[in-house]
Short mmCIF file of N, CA and C in Angstrom, two decimals:
data_model
loop_
_atom_site.label_atom_id
_atom_site.label_comp_id
_atom_site.label_asym_id
_atom_site.label_seq_id
_atom_site.Cartn_x
_atom_site.Cartn_y
_atom_site.Cartn_z
N MET A 38 6.07 57.23 -52.09
CA MET A 38 5.06 56.59 -53.42
C MET A 38 3.87 57.67 -52.90
N ILE A 39 3.21 58.04 -51.68
CA ILE A 39 1.98 58.74 -51.49
C ILE A 39 2.52 60.08 -51.69
N ARG A 40 3.57 60.72 -51.81
CA ARG A 40 4.54 62.22 -52.27
C ARG A 40 4.32 62.32 -53.75
N LEU A 41 4.57 60.90 -54.64
CA LEU A 41 4.39 61.27 -55.84
C LEU A 41 2.62 60.98 -56.24
N ILE A 42 1.77 60.19 -55.68
CA ILE A 42 0.35 60.40 -55.44
C ILE A 42 0.00 61.76 -55.25
N ILE A 43 0.29 62.35 -53.94
CA ILE A 43 -0.26 63.03 -53.94
C ILE A 43 0.07 64.76 -54.14
N PHE A 44 0.84 64.25 -54.99
CA PHE A 44 1.61 65.34 -55.65
C PHE A 44 0.99 65.45 -57.48
N SER A 45 0.49 64.59 -58.14
CA SER A 45 0.27 64.54 -59.16
C SER A 45 -1.27 64.77 -59.03
N VAL A 46 -1.93 64.47 -57.97
CA VAL A 46 -3.38 64.76 -57.68
C VAL A 46 -3.25 66.26 -57.47
N ALA A 47 -1.82 67.01 -56.99
CA ALA A 47 -2.60 68.66 -56.27
C ALA A 47 -1.99 69.27 -57.93
N CYS A 48 -1.04 68.28 -58.90
CA CYS A 48 -1.52 69.47 -60.22
C CYS A 48 -2.74 69.19 -60.30
N PHE A 49 -3.13 68.14 -60.93
CA PHE A 49 -4.30 68.16 -61.30
C PHE A 49 -5.11 69.29 -60.72
N LEU A 50 -5.37 69.43 -59.50
CA LEU A 50 -6.35 70.14 -58.79
C LEU A 50 -5.88 71.55 -58.97
N THR A 51 -4.49 71.61 -59.26
CA THR A 51 -3.99 73.66 -59.63
C THR A 51 -4.85 73.37 -61.08
N THR A 52 -4.90 73.19 -61.34
CA THR A 52 -5.38 73.28 -62.89
C THR A 52 -7.19 73.68 -62.53
N LEU A 53 -7.13 73.39 -61.37
CA LEU A 53 -9.20 73.90 -61.09
C LEU A 53 -8.92 75.23 -60.49
N THR A 54 -7.92 75.89 -60.25
CA THR A 54 -8.02 77.08 -59.49
C THR A 54 -9.16 78.01 -61.11
N TYR A 55 -8.28 78.16 -62.13
CA TYR A 55 -9.37 79.18 -62.54
C TYR A 55 -11.28 79.09 -62.90
N ALA A 56 -11.33 77.67 -62.22
CA ALA A 56 -12.72 77.40 -62.36
C ALA A 56 -13.75 78.78 -61.87
N SER A 57 -14.84 79.51 -62.33
CA SER A 57 -14.93 80.54 -61.98
C SER A 57 -15.78 80.09 -60.20
N GLU A 58 -16.68 79.21 -60.99
CA GLU A 58 -17.31 79.07 -59.62
C GLU A 58 -17.20 77.44 -58.74
N PRO A 59 -16.48 77.36 -57.26
CA PRO A 59 -16.00 76.46 -57.21
C PRO A 59 -17.15 75.07 -56.85
N SER A 60 -17.83 75.37 -56.47
CA SER A 60 -18.90 74.17 -55.90
C SER A 60 -19.67 73.30 -57.30
N LEU A 61 -19.33 74.37 -58.75
CA LEU A 61 -19.31 73.64 -60.28
C LEU A 61 -19.02 72.37 -59.81
N SER A 62 -19.63 71.27 -60.30
CA SER A 62 -19.20 69.97 -60.30
C SER A 62 -18.15 69.74 -61.77
N LYS A 63 -17.12 68.79 -62.77
CA LYS A 63 -16.04 69.08 -63.49
C LYS A 63 -16.01 67.66 -63.38
N SER A 64 -15.56 67.31 -64.73
CA SER A 64 -15.54 65.81 -65.20
C SER A 64 -14.43 66.21 -66.65
N GLY A 65 -13.97 65.04 -67.07
CA GLY A 65 -13.62 65.16 -68.08
C GLY A 65 -12.03 63.74 -68.32
N GLU A 66 -11.78 63.80 -69.16
CA GLU A 66 -10.08 63.39 -69.66
C GLU A 66 -8.99 64.11 -69.20
N PHE A 67 -7.84 63.24 -68.79
CA PHE A 67 -6.58 63.55 -68.89
C PHE A 67 -5.73 62.93 -69.46
N ARG A 68 -4.41 63.72 -69.74
CA ARG A 68 -3.83 63.24 -70.46
C ARG A 68 -2.23 63.65 -69.52
N GLN A 69 -1.49 62.67 -69.09
CA GLN A 69 -0.65 63.22 -68.30
C GLN A 69 1.11 62.59 -68.95
N GLU A 70 2.11 63.71 -68.93
CA GLU A 70 3.30 63.27 -69.81
C GLU A 70 4.33 63.60 -68.16
N LYS A 71 4.85 62.76 -68.30
CA LYS A 71 6.28 62.94 -67.44
C LYS A 71 7.53 63.29 -67.96
N TYR A 72 8.04 64.25 -67.78
CA TYR A 72 9.32 63.66 -69.07
C TYR A 72 10.56 63.74 -67.68
N PHE A 73 11.53 63.08 -67.92
CA PHE A 73 12.48 62.20 -66.84
C PHE A 73 13.55 62.77 -68.23
N ALA A 74 14.68 63.62 -67.37
CA ALA A 74 16.40 64.22 -67.71
C ALA A 74 16.91 62.69 -68.53
N GLY A 75 17.60 63.40 -69.20
CA GLY A 75 17.96 61.94 -70.06
C GLY A 75 17.41 60.89 -71.19
N PHE A 76 16.02 61.44 -71.07
CA PHE A 76 15.13 60.37 -71.84
C PHE A 76 14.69 61.28 -73.22
N ALA A 77 14.77 60.73 -73.77
CA ALA A 77 14.00 61.41 -75.58
C ALA A 77 12.12 61.16 -75.56
N LYS A 78 11.60 60.34 -74.51
CA LYS A 78 10.54 60.13 -74.41
C LYS A 78 9.68 60.50 -73.16
N PRO A 79 8.87 61.01 -72.91
CA PRO A 79 7.92 61.08 -71.52
C PRO A 79 6.86 59.22 -71.46
N PHE A 80 6.94 59.71 -70.12
CA PHE A 80 5.92 58.29 -70.04
C PHE A 80 4.86 59.04 -69.81
N ILE A 81 4.20 58.07 -70.71
CA ILE A 81 2.35 59.30 -70.94
C ILE A 81 1.71 57.44 -70.09
N SER A 82 0.34 58.59 -69.12
CA SER A 82 -0.42 58.29 -68.61
C SER A 82 -1.87 58.42 -69.03
N SER A 83 -2.43 57.88 -68.75
CA SER A 83 -4.17 59.05 -69.25
C SER A 83 -5.31 58.91 -68.58
N GLY A 84 -6.48 59.22 -68.56
CA GLY A 84 -7.43 58.79 -68.04
C GLY A 84 -8.27 59.27 -67.73
N VAL A 85 -9.64 59.59 -66.71
CA VAL A 85 -10.52 60.76 -66.36
C VAL A 85 -10.65 60.61 -64.90
N PHE A 86 -11.78 61.87 -65.22
CA PHE A 86 -11.43 62.33 -63.13
C PHE A 86 -12.81 63.17 -63.25
N VAL A 87 -13.65 63.17 -61.90
CA VAL A 87 -14.96 63.77 -61.57
C VAL A 87 -14.46 64.43 -60.31
N LEU A 88 -14.86 65.50 -60.55
CA LEU A 88 -14.49 66.18 -59.10
C LEU A 88 -16.23 67.21 -59.30
N GLU A 89 -16.71 67.03 -57.53
CA GLU A 89 -18.13 66.70 -57.48
C GLU A 89 -17.24 68.22 -55.90
N PRO A 90 -18.33 68.75 -55.81
CA PRO A 90 -18.38 69.54 -54.19
C PRO A 90 -17.90 68.60 -52.64
N GLU A 91 -17.79 67.10 -53.34
CA GLU A 91 -17.77 66.30 -51.51
C GLU A 91 -16.51 65.66 -51.98
N GLN A 92 -16.32 65.65 -53.40
CA GLN A 92 -15.12 64.34 -53.57
C GLN A 92 -14.61 64.57 -54.73
N LEU A 93 -13.57 64.28 -54.95
CA LEU A 93 -12.53 63.95 -55.99
C LEU A 93 -12.13 62.80 -56.63
N LYS A 94 -12.20 61.93 -57.39
CA LYS A 94 -12.19 61.16 -58.29
C LYS A 94 -11.21 60.70 -59.24
N TRP A 95 -10.11 60.22 -59.30
CA TRP A 95 -8.66 60.27 -60.46
C TRP A 95 -8.49 59.06 -61.03
N GLN A 96 -8.95 58.31 -61.95
CA GLN A 96 -8.81 57.10 -62.17
C GLN A 96 -7.97 57.33 -63.44
N VAL A 97 -6.32 56.75 -63.39
CA VAL A 97 -5.92 56.34 -64.22
C VAL A 97 -6.06 55.14 -65.06
N THR A 98 -6.83 55.43 -66.31
CA THR A 98 -6.67 53.90 -67.05
C THR A 98 -6.05 53.34 -67.90
N LYS A 99 -4.82 54.39 -68.78
CA LYS A 99 -3.62 53.87 -68.70
C LYS A 99 -2.23 54.37 -68.76
N PRO A 100 -1.12 53.75 -68.39
CA PRO A 100 -1.10 52.17 -68.74
C PRO A 100 -1.93 50.82 -68.27
N ILE A 101 -1.82 51.53 -67.02
CA ILE A 101 -2.64 50.67 -65.57
C ILE A 101 -3.85 50.96 -65.24
N ASN A 102 -4.70 50.50 -64.14
CA ASN A 102 -5.74 51.26 -63.76
C ASN A 102 -5.61 50.96 -62.22
N ASN A 103 -5.82 52.70 -61.70
CA ASN A 103 -5.11 53.34 -60.24
C ASN A 103 -6.42 54.22 -60.29
N THR A 104 -7.16 54.34 -59.08
CA THR A 104 -7.79 55.29 -58.64
C THR A 104 -7.74 55.91 -57.44
N LEU A 105 -8.14 56.91 -56.97
CA LEU A 105 -7.47 57.75 -56.41
C LEU A 105 -8.14 58.82 -56.12
N LEU A 106 -8.77 58.60 -54.83
CA LEU A 106 -10.03 59.40 -54.44
C LEU A 106 -10.06 59.69 -53.28
N ILE A 107 -10.43 61.64 -53.27
CA ILE A 107 -10.31 62.31 -51.80
C ILE A 107 -11.64 63.11 -51.79
N LYS A 108 -11.87 62.68 -50.47
CA LYS A 108 -13.23 63.23 -49.96
C LYS A 108 -13.27 63.14 -48.36
N ASN A 109 -14.13 63.66 -47.68
CA ASN A 109 -14.00 63.68 -45.80
C ASN A 109 -12.47 63.70 -45.65
N GLY A 110 -11.85 64.90 -45.69
CA GLY A 110 -10.55 65.22 -45.40
C GLY A 110 -9.86 64.37 -45.22
N GLN A 111 -9.62 63.41 -46.50
CA GLN A 111 -9.20 61.73 -46.48
C GLN A 111 -8.45 62.00 -47.94
N VAL A 112 -7.27 61.06 -47.70
CA VAL A 112 -6.97 60.75 -49.36
C VAL A 112 -6.95 58.98 -49.82
N TYR A 113 -7.43 58.38 -50.58
CA TYR A 113 -7.71 57.12 -50.54
C TYR A 113 -7.14 56.40 -52.02
N VAL A 114 -6.50 55.41 -51.54
CA VAL A 114 -6.36 54.62 -53.19
C VAL A 114 -7.33 53.66 -53.30
N GLU A 115 -8.20 53.69 -54.17
CA GLU A 115 -8.48 51.78 -54.39
C GLU A 115 -7.74 50.87 -54.67
N ASN A 116 -8.29 49.83 -53.64
CA ASN A 116 -7.49 48.39 -54.02
C ASN A 116 -8.41 47.72 -54.88
N ALA A 117 -7.04 46.15 -54.72
CA ALA A 117 -7.56 45.77 -55.75
C ALA A 117 -9.52 45.22 -56.20
N GLN A 118 -9.83 44.77 -54.60
CA GLN A 118 -11.53 44.78 -54.26
C GLN A 118 -12.31 46.30 -54.80
N GLY A 119 -12.20 47.11 -55.22
CA GLY A 119 -12.19 48.77 -55.08
C GLY A 119 -12.83 48.88 -54.17
N GLU A 120 -11.89 49.24 -52.45
CA GLU A 120 -12.60 49.59 -51.30
C GLU A 120 -11.43 50.62 -51.80
N ALA A 121 -11.80 51.39 -50.64
CA ALA A 121 -11.26 52.44 -50.08
C ALA A 121 -10.03 52.71 -49.72
N VAL A 122 -8.60 52.64 -49.44
CA VAL A 122 -8.05 52.67 -48.47
C VAL A 122 -7.05 53.92 -48.27
N ALA A 123 -7.35 54.35 -47.00
CA ALA A 123 -6.75 55.92 -46.31
C ALA A 123 -5.41 55.66 -46.95
N GLN A 124 -4.67 56.79 -46.84
CA GLN A 124 -3.27 57.29 -47.36
C GLN A 124 -2.62 58.13 -46.19
N PRO A 125 -1.91 56.63 -45.03
CA PRO A 125 -1.54 57.39 -43.95
C PRO A 125 -0.30 58.65 -44.45
N GLY A 126 -0.53 59.44 -43.69
CA GLY A 126 0.06 61.43 -43.74
C GLY A 126 -0.25 62.36 -45.71
N ALA A 127 -1.05 61.85 -45.83
CA ALA A 127 -1.41 62.39 -46.95
C ALA A 127 -2.96 63.79 -46.19
N ALA A 128 -3.40 63.60 -45.48
CA ALA A 128 -3.91 64.54 -44.53
C ALA A 128 -3.93 65.94 -44.23
N PRO A 129 -2.82 65.63 -44.01
CA PRO A 129 -2.15 67.63 -44.40
C PRO A 129 -2.21 68.53 -45.61
N PHE A 130 -1.96 67.39 -47.06
CA PHE A 130 -2.29 68.61 -47.74
C PHE A 130 -3.70 68.40 -48.63
N VAL A 131 -4.80 67.81 -47.71
CA VAL A 131 -5.68 68.08 -48.18
C VAL A 131 -6.75 69.73 -48.48
N ASN A 132 -6.21 70.35 -46.97
CA ASN A 132 -6.36 71.86 -47.28
C ASN A 132 -5.91 72.84 -48.11
N LEU A 133 -4.87 72.18 -48.60
CA LEU A 133 -4.18 73.04 -49.27
C LEU A 133 -5.10 72.35 -50.71
N LEU A 134 -4.90 71.32 -51.20
CA LEU A 134 -6.28 70.93 -52.28
C LEU A 134 -7.59 71.04 -52.32
N GLN A 135 -7.71 71.03 -51.38
CA GLN A 135 -8.63 71.81 -51.38
C GLN A 135 -9.15 74.09 -51.64
N ALA A 136 -8.00 74.58 -51.18
CA ALA A 136 -7.44 75.52 -51.73
C ALA A 136 -7.64 76.03 -52.91
N ILE A 137 -6.54 75.16 -53.08
CA ILE A 137 -6.51 75.19 -54.81
C ILE A 137 -7.70 75.13 -55.59
N ILE A 138 -8.41 73.75 -54.98
CA ILE A 138 -10.04 73.60 -56.09
C ILE A 138 -10.68 74.83 -56.01
N THR A 139 -10.80 76.00 -54.80
CA THR A 139 -10.95 77.06 -54.55
C THR A 139 -10.97 77.85 -55.49
N HIS A 140 -10.22 77.75 -55.23
CA HIS A 140 -8.74 79.16 -56.18
C HIS A 140 -9.22 80.26 -54.69
N ASP A 141 -8.35 79.72 -53.38
CA ASP A 141 -8.76 80.37 -52.36
C ASP A 141 -7.06 81.29 -52.48
N LEU A 142 -7.36 82.36 -52.88
CA LEU A 142 -5.63 82.89 -53.06
C LEU A 142 -5.00 83.27 -52.10
N ASP A 143 -5.64 83.82 -50.35
CA ASP A 143 -5.48 84.58 -49.55
C ASP A 143 -4.82 82.75 -49.31
N THR A 144 -5.14 81.62 -48.68
CA THR A 144 -4.54 80.51 -48.74
C THR A 144 -3.44 80.68 -49.47
N LEU A 145 -3.77 80.31 -51.08
CA LEU A 145 -2.69 80.08 -51.73
C LEU A 145 -1.53 80.67 -51.58
N GLY A 146 -1.62 82.08 -51.35
CA GLY A 146 -0.32 82.86 -51.04
C GLY A 146 0.26 82.58 -50.01
N LYS A 147 0.22 81.97 -49.14
CA LYS A 147 0.71 81.79 -48.23
C LYS A 147 1.21 80.38 -48.42
N GLN A 148 1.66 80.17 -49.58
CA GLN A 148 2.22 78.50 -49.80
C GLN A 148 2.68 78.92 -51.03
N PHE A 149 1.81 79.62 -51.66
CA PHE A 149 2.48 79.80 -53.06
C PHE A 149 3.16 81.44 -53.59
N THR A 150 4.44 82.14 -53.94
CA THR A 150 3.85 83.49 -54.47
C THR A 150 3.17 82.74 -56.09
N VAL A 151 2.14 84.09 -56.00
CA VAL A 151 2.01 83.53 -57.55
C VAL A 151 1.92 85.12 -58.24
N SER A 152 2.18 84.23 -59.82
CA SER A 152 2.71 85.70 -60.45
C SER A 152 2.15 85.15 -62.02
N ASP A 153 1.92 86.46 -62.86
CA ASP A 153 1.24 86.54 -64.52
C ASP A 153 2.65 85.40 -64.84
N ASP A 154 2.89 84.66 -65.91
CA ASP A 154 3.97 84.00 -66.53
C ASP A 154 3.98 84.68 -67.71
N THR A 155 4.98 84.15 -68.55
CA THR A 155 5.75 85.03 -69.69
C THR A 155 4.47 84.69 -70.94
N GLN A 156 3.82 83.06 -70.78
CA GLN A 156 3.02 82.58 -71.54
C GLN A 156 1.73 83.47 -71.59
N ALA A 157 1.08 84.26 -72.11
CA ALA A 157 -0.16 84.61 -72.15
C ALA A 157 -1.14 83.52 -71.74
N GLY A 158 -2.18 83.82 -70.35
CA GLY A 158 -3.39 83.24 -70.54
C GLY A 158 -2.72 82.15 -69.17
N CYS A 159 -1.17 82.37 -68.94
CA CYS A 159 -0.92 81.37 -67.78
C CYS A 159 -0.48 82.30 -66.46
N SER A 160 -0.33 81.70 -65.59
CA SER A 160 0.01 82.03 -64.10
C SER A 160 0.97 80.63 -63.21
N LEU A 161 2.11 81.59 -62.76
CA LEU A 161 3.48 81.29 -62.05
C LEU A 161 3.06 80.88 -60.92
N LEU A 162 3.27 79.76 -60.62
CA LEU A 162 2.65 79.31 -58.64
C LEU A 162 4.41 78.92 -58.20
N GLN A 163 5.07 79.68 -57.25
CA GLN A 163 6.56 79.41 -57.01
C GLN A 163 5.99 78.81 -55.38
N PRO A 164 6.37 77.67 -54.73
CA PRO A 164 5.90 77.75 -53.78
C PRO A 164 6.77 77.93 -52.46
N ASN A 165 6.21 78.28 -51.68
CA ASN A 165 7.43 78.51 -50.22
C ASN A 165 7.07 77.71 -48.96
N ASP A 166 6.13 77.02 -49.56
CA ASP A 166 5.98 75.79 -47.93
C ASP A 166 7.29 74.49 -48.27
N GLN A 167 7.49 74.47 -46.92
CA GLN A 167 9.45 73.92 -47.29
C GLN A 167 9.17 72.41 -48.31
N LEU A 168 8.37 71.63 -47.64
CA LEU A 168 8.18 70.16 -48.40
C LEU A 168 8.12 70.26 -50.11
N LEU A 169 7.00 71.56 -50.25
CA LEU A 169 6.77 71.60 -52.03
C LEU A 169 8.19 72.38 -52.47
N SER A 170 8.77 72.93 -51.69
CA SER A 170 9.81 74.02 -52.31
C SER A 170 10.77 72.91 -52.20
N GLN A 171 10.77 71.38 -52.06
CA GLN A 171 12.39 70.83 -51.88
C GLN A 171 11.67 70.06 -53.31
N LEU A 172 10.37 69.58 -53.88
CA LEU A 172 10.32 69.06 -54.48
C LEU A 172 10.06 69.78 -55.84
N PHE A 173 9.45 70.65 -55.84
CA PHE A 173 8.98 71.81 -57.17
C PHE A 173 9.19 73.26 -57.38
N VAL A 174 10.04 73.60 -58.21
CA VAL A 174 10.45 74.82 -58.40
C VAL A 174 9.37 75.50 -58.97
N SER A 175 8.16 74.72 -59.49
CA SER A 175 6.84 75.97 -59.49
C SER A 175 6.20 75.17 -60.42
N PHE A 176 4.69 75.73 -60.51
CA PHE A 176 4.43 75.07 -61.12
C PHE A 176 3.34 76.40 -62.10
N GLN A 177 3.04 75.66 -63.41
CA GLN A 177 2.55 76.31 -64.88
C GLN A 177 1.13 76.28 -65.07
N LEU A 178 0.17 77.23 -65.09
CA LEU A 178 -1.18 76.76 -64.95
C LEU A 178 -1.46 77.99 -66.02
N CYS A 179 -2.19 77.12 -67.38
CA CYS A 179 -2.56 77.96 -68.19
C CYS A 179 -4.17 77.74 -68.96
N ALA A 180 -4.85 78.99 -68.70
CA ALA A 180 -6.48 78.66 -68.63
C ALA A 180 -7.00 79.93 -70.00
N GLU A 181 -7.98 78.84 -70.46
CA GLU A 181 -9.02 79.61 -71.59
C GLU A 181 -10.65 79.54 -70.81
N GLN A 182 -10.75 79.96 -71.07
CA GLN A 182 -12.20 80.53 -70.51
C GLN A 182 -12.80 79.77 -69.71
N GLY A 183 -11.48 79.90 -69.24
CA GLY A 183 -12.28 80.28 -67.67
C GLY A 183 -11.62 78.37 -67.18
N SER A 184 -11.18 78.28 -68.10
CA SER A 184 -11.04 76.58 -67.76
C SER A 184 -9.43 76.30 -67.90
N VAL A 185 -8.67 75.33 -66.70
CA VAL A 185 -7.02 75.32 -66.59
C VAL A 185 -7.16 74.15 -67.33
N GLN A 186 -6.25 74.67 -69.20
CA GLN A 186 -6.07 73.69 -69.80
C GLN A 186 -4.76 72.97 -69.18
N GLN A 187 -3.91 73.46 -68.85
CA GLN A 187 -2.99 72.18 -68.81
C GLN A 187 -2.13 72.85 -67.63
N VAL A 188 -1.35 72.03 -67.29
CA VAL A 188 -0.66 72.60 -65.97
C VAL A 188 1.07 71.87 -66.03
N ARG A 189 1.87 72.50 -65.39
CA ARG A 189 2.62 71.92 -65.55
C ARG A 189 4.05 71.93 -64.63
N LEU A 190 4.39 70.51 -64.05
CA LEU A 190 5.42 70.95 -62.49
C LEU A 190 6.35 70.61 -63.07
N ASN A 191 7.43 71.78 -62.68
CA ASN A 191 8.68 71.89 -62.77
C ASN A 191 9.54 71.68 -61.38
N GLU A 192 10.16 70.30 -61.63
CA GLU A 192 11.09 69.99 -60.56
C GLU A 192 12.22 70.40 -60.93
N TYR A 193 13.04 70.24 -59.55
CA TYR A 193 14.99 70.68 -59.68
C TYR A 193 15.48 70.06 -60.55
N ASN A 194 14.75 68.70 -60.84
CA ASN A 194 16.60 67.44 -61.16
C ASN A 194 16.50 67.73 -63.02
N ALA A 195 15.39 68.71 -63.15
CA ALA A 195 15.17 68.99 -64.53
C ALA A 195 13.92 67.74 -64.99
N ASN A 196 13.31 66.96 -64.55
CA ASN A 196 12.12 66.99 -64.82
C ASN A 196 10.90 67.47 -64.56
N TYR A 197 10.25 67.60 -65.22
CA TYR A 197 9.13 68.01 -65.23
C TYR A 197 7.79 66.92 -65.43
N THR A 198 6.63 67.55 -65.31
CA THR A 198 5.66 67.06 -66.10
C THR A 198 4.21 67.53 -66.01
N ILE A 199 3.87 67.35 -67.41
CA ILE A 199 2.12 68.55 -68.35
C ILE A 199 1.33 67.35 -67.92
N ILE A 200 0.48 68.40 -67.90
CA ILE A 200 -1.34 67.92 -67.94
C ILE A 200 -1.71 68.20 -68.21
N HIS A 201 -2.51 67.80 -69.27
CA HIS A 201 -3.15 68.15 -70.65
C HIS A 201 -4.81 67.72 -69.91
N PHE A 202 -6.05 68.69 -70.15
CA PHE A 202 -7.64 68.90 -69.70
C PHE A 202 -8.27 68.64 -70.95
N ASN A 203 -9.09 67.61 -70.92
CA ASN A 203 -9.94 67.87 -71.82
C ASN A 203 -11.79 67.74 -71.22
N TYR A 204 -12.39 68.83 -71.10
CA TYR A 204 -13.35 68.56 -70.03
C TYR A 204 -14.95 67.76 -70.40
N SER A 205 -14.60 66.83 -71.07
CA SER A 205 -15.78 66.28 -71.94
C SER A 205 -16.69 65.73 -70.65
N ALA A 206 -17.40 65.18 -70.60
CA ALA A 206 -17.97 64.35 -70.14
C ALA A 206 -17.80 62.90 -69.87
N PRO A 207 -16.92 62.19 -69.10
CA PRO A 207 -16.43 60.71 -69.77
C PRO A 207 -17.85 59.36 -69.40
N SER A 208 -18.10 58.75 -70.31
CA SER A 208 -18.97 57.97 -69.79
C SER A 208 -19.10 57.01 -68.48
N ALA A 209 -20.03 56.08 -68.06
CA ALA A 209 -20.38 55.65 -67.02
C ALA A 209 -19.46 54.39 -67.20
N ALA A 210 -18.95 53.90 -68.53
CA ALA A 210 -17.79 52.61 -68.65
C ALA A 210 -16.28 53.19 -68.17
N GLU A 211 -16.21 54.54 -68.60
CA GLU A 211 -15.06 55.15 -68.09
C GLU A 211 -14.81 54.98 -67.09
N LEU A 212 -15.83 55.16 -66.21
CA LEU A 212 -15.94 55.39 -64.40
C LEU A 212 -16.62 54.07 -63.80
N ASN A 213 -16.00 52.64 -64.01
CA ASN A 213 -16.33 52.08 -63.50
C ASN A 213 -15.99 51.83 -62.33
#
């Protein structure tokens, strides 16, 4: 379960690699479509996110409420009381996620083969890391005007996930 959470967030964070200024805060809404082989329609979730230099808050609001928080080198999930509970085993991914957010190509180049994708405005990241390569064939990042608009995670089992982003600021009510 923790792998699913971490890699869902990794997908989101990957979308931020084209941010020209890594210290800028970003916020908005996302729509995540998970396609399973053999099913005609995707499983759809949506919510809001806030990325600040010190932390990322990723809040799923539909179909259920669930909040993931990355701060101080740790990954947390908020429990029913709103308390952040550390997720064991997630710490090794924080540096990777930070490299993705800051578009640190030197660090990313150690774990991914990065190339232009056949679709204009997109890049293809193929994992070299053993754990990532066991789960994913590739990540596709599509950017427009310096912001990633979509990321696609391709799995070996023909399942894939597409995350779409809208960088309008979420309201305070959406970030309860």
